[in-house]
Amino acid sequence: MGKKAKLRREATQNFLVLLKTERDDSWLQRDYYEEINFNFEDKRDRLVHEFLLTEQSYVRSLAVIINVWKRPLEEMLQQELFSFITDAKIHDIFGNIQDLYNVNEQLLIGIHTIIKDWSNTKCLGEDLRLFAHMLKFYTMYSKDYPRACDILGECVDNEEGFNDFLEETKMDPLCHGLDLRSYLIMPIQRIPRYRMLLEEIVEKTNQDHPDYQDLVTVLELVKQVADKVNTAVTEAENMDKLYRISKKFTNEKDFQIMEPGRKFILQGELMKICRKDNQKRVFFLFNDCLLYAYKGNKFKVGQVFYLNRAIIKDLPDSDEKKLYNAFQIIGGSKSCIVFAEDANEKNNWITLLCMNT
């Protein structure tokens, strides 16, 4: 580590110490986080209460993103504690998270006020309808989320002080042991949750209830956004999986797990036939390649087979060769024979491999 990098890292450590003692957490005491208890008359009441509780938790999580990660990173950048991270990269990681917080805070204030004086004739629809027209911010966030994951990964790989910061904040009691990635995906996960809750509330609301028509309108708006976000949810979950797999490997110059368009399919152990004896290897199947890895403190890539030029051969059981539940993977000049624990596992691997070759 060079002298400048060492000094920068020491300054980062000092900043993190100050952060613990000087951060203002007064936002945790805001009125809309107050717990409300009321007597449930029916299923609709319970669902409304659940909506409030989950919204309180969600808005608190958005505030954690801003106060535990975003603002401290912006301050660290101002103090020139980074060599790789820029203002643009911080913007790419967090996107329009502040807009989401502002919109959802207003929703929470509205429904908290209504539910404080709740009765079965009260209505949530008007506040929810105003909120639904702001869902465009979620479409923007979900569209930008894959890039946020990419930039976050780049910063982790290229900025030691950033890693120190992430490790330190993960231990913060406000984060409940979750890392920044786990929080950044929450807005994408929230829209399907809104849809499910609203569908249940509409179902339990009588059609002659003054809230019914507004709730139906809101549900249709949420469905439209949910359909757009669902694709981002799938992509986000896949990218998160790829990232977590990549962190289990030693640094590989010739093969990068996180590649555009790559999708994780399956991971499992298979016995590989080797010259001297059979060896258990961990196999990772993606939509474009199959790799096996050696186990250690971290995985090390053994061989990569690209599926666009691979052939999969089902091998019959052989008492003579003592070969059972086996198949062969041929890719260019390389090939290997593996066998599974049972026929079902073998057939599953072959089916998934053939679907992607």
C-alpha positions as a printed Julia matrix, in Angstrom:
357×3 Matrix{Float64}:
   0.0     0.0     0.0
   1.42    3.4    -1.01
   1.95    6.26    1.43
  -1.04    8.26    0.11
  -3.33    5.24    0.27
  -2.19    4.49    3.83
  -2.83    8.06    4.97
  -6.23    8.05    3.27
  -7.17    4.8     4.97
  -6.11    6.14    8.39
  -8.21    9.26    7.78
 -11.15    7.02    6.85
 -10.8     5.08   10.11
 -10.78    8.36   12.07
 -13.87    9.53   10.2
 -15.71    6.32   11.06
 -14.9     6.77   14.75
 -16.32   10.31   14.65
 -19.33    9.12   12.71
 -20.38    6.86   15.57
 -20.33    9.65   18.13
 -21.54   12.67   16.11
 -24.3    11.3    13.87
 -27.72   12.82   14.46
 -30.3    10.04   14.85
 -33.16   12.3    15.94
 -35.12   11.25   12.83
 -35.85    7.99   14.63
 -38.12    9.86   17.06
 -40.53   11.29   14.5
 -44.22   11.01   15.37
 -45.16    8.8    12.43
 -43.03    5.94   13.81
 -45.26    5.84   16.89
 -46.95    2.48   17.38
 -50.75    2.59   17.17
 -52.89   -0.01   18.87
 -56.58   -0.33   18.15
 -59.25   -2.98   18.36
 -59.62   -4.99   15.19
 -63.27   -5.28   14.18
 -62.61   -7.35   11.05
 -60.04   -8.58    8.53
 -59.97   -5.19    6.79
 -58.84   -3.51   10.02
 -56.01   -6.02   10.39
 -54.87   -5.44    6.83
 -54.9    -1.65    7.27
 -52.84   -2.04   10.42
 -50.4    -4.3     8.57
 -50.11   -1.67    5.83
 -49.15    0.92    8.45
 -46.61   -1.32   10.2
 -44.88   -2.32    6.96
 -44.84    1.29    5.75
 -43.24    2.45    9.01
 -40.56   -0.23    8.64
 -39.99    0.63    4.98
 -39.7     4.41    5.48
 -37.3     3.74    8.35
 -35.2     1.61    5.98
 -35.12    4.4     3.38
 -33.97    6.78    6.12
 -31.23    4.31    7.09
 -29.95    4.28    3.49
 -29.74    8.07    3.49
 -28.39    8.64    7.0
 -26.12    5.63    7.47
 -24.7     5.35    3.95
 -25.49    8.14    1.49
 -24.78   11.27    3.56
 -21.62    9.92    5.24
 -20.25    8.88    1.82
 -20.91   12.36    0.46
 -19.09   13.83    3.44
 -16.17   11.43    2.98
 -15.93   12.5    -0.64
 -15.82   16.16    0.39
 -12.97   15.32    2.76
 -11.1    13.7    -0.16
 -10.97   10.29    1.51
 -11.51    8.45   -1.79
  -9.27    7.95   -4.8
 -11.74    6.04   -7.01
 -15.21    7.07   -5.86
 -16.66   10.25   -7.35
 -19.81   12.25   -6.86
 -21.21   10.66  -10.04
 -20.59    7.16   -8.67
 -22.38    7.97   -5.41
 -25.29    9.3    -7.45
 -25.33    6.11   -9.53
 -25.38    3.9    -6.43
 -28.24    5.67   -4.66
 -30.2     6.98   -7.65
 -33.35    8.88   -6.65
 -33.57    7.33   -3.17
 -34.2    10.8    -1.67
 -37.29   11.21   -3.9
 -38.6     7.83   -2.75
 -38.08    8.82    0.87
 -39.87   12.16    0.42
 -42.88   10.54   -1.29
 -43.21    7.68    1.18
 -42.72    9.9     4.19
 -45.74   11.94    3.08
 -47.75    8.76    2.58
 -46.78    7.53    6.05
 -47.71   10.86    7.66
 -51.12   10.69    5.98
 -52.04    7.12    6.83
 -50.6     7.42   10.36
 -52.85   10.43   10.99
 -55.91    8.57    9.66
 -55.25    5.36   11.59
 -54.65    7.21   14.88
 -58.37    7.92   14.85
 -59.42    4.79   13.0
 -62.9     3.41   12.5
 -64.24    1.07    9.84
 -65.78    3.97    7.93
 -62.44    5.8     7.57
 -60.76    5.91    4.14
 -57.16    5.43    3.0
 -57.89    5.69   -0.71
 -57.43    9.44   -1.17
 -53.94    9.47    0.37
 -53.01    6.32   -1.53
 -54.29    7.81   -4.8
 -52.04   10.85   -4.39
 -49.13    8.5    -3.65
 -49.91    6.27   -6.64
 -49.41    9.19   -9.03
 -45.84    9.46   -7.68
 -44.96    5.86   -8.5
 -43.02    7.1   -11.52
 -40.12    7.52   -9.1
 -40.15    3.75   -8.53
 -40.05    3.09  -12.27
 -36.98    5.35  -12.47
 -35.31    3.64   -9.52
 -35.91    0.13  -10.83
 -34.62    1.1   -14.28
 -31.37    2.42  -12.76
 -30.93   -0.36  -10.19
 -28.8    -2.76  -12.32
 -26.28    0.02  -12.96
 -26.28    0.85   -9.24
 -25.23   -2.74   -8.53
 -22.46   -2.55  -11.13
 -21.06    0.7    -9.75
 -21.27   -0.57   -6.18
 -19.26   -3.63   -7.21
 -16.64   -1.44   -8.92
 -16.27    0.69   -5.79
 -15.89   -2.39   -3.6
 -13.16   -3.71   -5.88
 -11.24   -0.46   -6.25
 -11.59    1.51   -3.0
 -10.19    0.0     0.23
 -11.62    2.77    2.39
 -15.06    2.06    0.95
 -14.79   -1.56    2.07
 -13.86   -0.41    5.57
 -16.89    1.87    5.56
 -19.25   -0.9     4.41
 -17.97   -3.35    7.01
 -18.29   -0.78    9.77
 -21.82    0.29    8.82
 -22.99   -3.31    8.52
 -22.32   -3.61   12.27
 -24.44   -0.52   13.0
 -27.47   -1.54   15.14
 -29.72    0.45   12.8
 -28.8    -1.9     9.93
 -29.73   -5.13   11.75
 -26.76   -6.95   10.25
 -27.79   -6.22    6.65
 -25.39   -4.71    4.13
 -25.95   -1.83    1.71
 -26.98   -4.14   -1.15
 -29.71   -5.65    1.02
 -31.13   -2.18    1.62
 -30.84   -0.9    -1.96
 -33.09   -3.69   -3.25
 -35.88   -2.85   -0.77
 -37.62   -0.21   -2.96
 -37.86   -2.76   -5.78
 -39.3    -5.35   -3.41
 -41.82   -2.86   -1.99
 -44.01   -2.45   -5.09
 -45.07   -6.14   -5.24
 -45.79   -5.86   -1.52
 -48.07   -2.85   -2.13
 -49.91   -4.81   -4.79
 -50.48   -7.8    -2.52
 -51.68   -5.7     0.44
 -53.99   -3.57   -1.71
 -55.5    -6.63   -3.38
 -56.32   -8.02    0.06
 -57.71   -4.7     1.35
 -59.91   -4.28   -1.76
 -61.17   -7.84   -1.35
 -62.17   -7.13    2.25
 -63.77   -3.74    1.51
 -67.49   -3.7     0.69
 -68.31   -2.24   -2.7
 -70.62    0.31   -1.1
 -67.85    1.52    1.24
 -66.81    5.15    0.47
 -63.18    3.96    0.18
 -63.81    1.21   -2.35
 -63.55    3.06   -5.67
 -60.39    4.96   -4.7
 -58.77    1.7    -3.56
 -59.63    0.02   -6.88
 -58.14    2.98   -8.79
 -54.96    2.86   -6.73
 -54.63   -0.89   -7.18
 -54.8    -0.56  -10.98
 -52.07    2.11  -10.93
 -49.89   -0.05   -8.68
 -50.4    -3.06  -10.98
 -49.14   -1.06  -13.96
 -45.96   -0.08  -12.13
 -45.55   -3.57  -10.65
 -45.52   -5.1   -14.13
 -42.67   -2.75  -15.1
 -40.79   -3.34  -11.85
 -41.11   -7.15  -11.92
 -38.5    -7.39  -14.69
 -36.17   -5.22  -12.63
 -36.83   -7.37   -9.55
 -35.75  -10.51  -11.42
 -32.68   -8.79  -12.83
 -31.81   -7.26   -9.46
 -32.06  -10.57   -7.63
 -29.91  -12.23  -10.28
 -27.25   -9.53  -10.09
 -27.22   -9.77   -6.32
 -26.76  -13.54   -6.6
 -23.91  -13.12   -9.11
 -22.21  -10.62   -6.84
 -22.45  -12.87   -3.79
 -21.11  -15.82   -5.79
 -18.21  -13.71   -7.09
 -17.2   -12.8    -3.54
 -16.74  -16.53   -2.78
 -14.01  -16.79   -5.43
 -10.39  -15.77   -5.47
  -9.69  -12.88   -7.81
  -9.69  -14.34  -11.32
  -8.13  -12.28  -14.12
  -9.24  -14.58  -16.94
 -12.85  -15.09  -15.85
 -15.27  -12.61  -14.31
 -18.53  -13.93  -12.88
 -20.34  -10.61  -13.12
 -20.91  -10.1   -16.83
 -23.76   -8.25  -18.62
 -26.56  -10.64  -19.56
 -25.31  -13.5   -17.41
 -27.94  -15.28  -15.3
 -27.36  -17.73  -12.46
 -29.19  -21.05  -12.81
 -27.82  -23.75  -10.5
 -25.05  -24.58   -8.03
 -24.22  -28.05   -6.75
 -21.56  -30.64   -6.04
 -20.71  -33.37   -8.56
 -17.98  -36.01   -8.56
 -15.48  -35.38  -11.35
 -13.49  -38.27  -12.78
  -9.79  -37.39  -12.6
  -6.65  -39.28  -13.65
  -5.72  -40.54  -10.18
  -9.04  -40.63   -8.37
 -12.47  -39.05   -8.41
 -12.74  -35.58   -6.88
 -15.75  -33.67   -5.62
 -16.08  -30.3    -7.33
 -18.56  -27.44   -6.96
 -20.31  -26.66  -10.26
 -21.95  -23.35  -11.14
 -24.33  -23.22  -14.09
 -25.13  -19.91  -15.76
 -27.14  -19.23  -18.9
 -23.94  -18.89  -20.95
 -21.41  -21.16  -19.24
 -20.72  -23.95  -16.78
 -17.75  -23.83  -14.46
 -16.39  -26.07  -11.79
 -14.37  -24.82   -8.85
 -11.89  -26.14   -6.32
 -12.9   -25.73   -2.7
 -10.73  -23.86   -0.23
 -11.09  -20.78    1.94
 -12.38  -19.33   -1.34
 -13.36  -21.08   -4.54
 -10.83  -21.21   -7.39
 -11.99  -21.63  -10.98
 -11.01  -25.0   -12.4
 -12.51  -25.05  -15.9
 -15.1   -23.02  -17.79
 -17.27  -24.53  -20.53
 -19.09  -22.0   -22.73
 -22.49  -23.46  -23.57
 -22.75  -22.08  -27.11
 -20.05  -24.55  -28.13
 -20.63  -27.33  -25.59
 -22.01  -30.83  -26.07
 -23.7   -32.74  -23.24
 -23.63  -36.54  -23.39
 -25.73  -38.8   -21.22
 -23.64  -41.83  -20.24
 -25.33  -45.16  -19.5
 -24.7   -46.83  -16.16
 -21.88  -49.37  -16.31
 -21.18  -52.04  -13.69
 -17.94  -52.83  -15.45
 -16.66  -49.27  -15.22
 -18.44  -48.65  -11.92
 -20.0   -45.61  -13.52
 -23.46  -44.56  -12.39
 -25.56  -41.42  -12.91
 -22.83  -39.98  -15.14
 -22.73  -37.53  -18.03
 -20.0   -35.89  -20.08
 -19.43  -32.22  -20.85
 -17.46  -31.53  -24.05
 -16.33  -28.03  -24.91
 -13.77  -27.52  -27.66
 -10.6   -29.39  -26.73
 -11.69  -29.81  -23.1
 -14.06  -32.35  -21.63
 -14.91  -33.91  -18.29
 -17.04  -36.75  -16.98
 -19.03  -36.21  -13.81
 -21.56  -38.22  -11.88
 -24.35  -37.23   -9.54
 -25.6   -38.85   -6.36
 -28.76  -40.18   -7.98
 -30.65  -40.29  -11.27
 -32.92  -37.35  -10.39
 -29.97  -35.04   -9.75
 -28.28  -36.19  -12.97
 -31.43  -35.61  -15.03
 -31.87  -32.15  -13.53
 -28.33  -31.11  -14.5
 -28.67  -32.54  -18.01
 -32.06  -30.9   -18.57
 -30.85  -27.45  -17.47
 -27.62  -27.77  -19.45
 -29.44  -28.81  -22.63
 -31.93  -25.94  -22.23
 -29.05  -23.48  -22.43
 -26.79  -25.1   -25.06
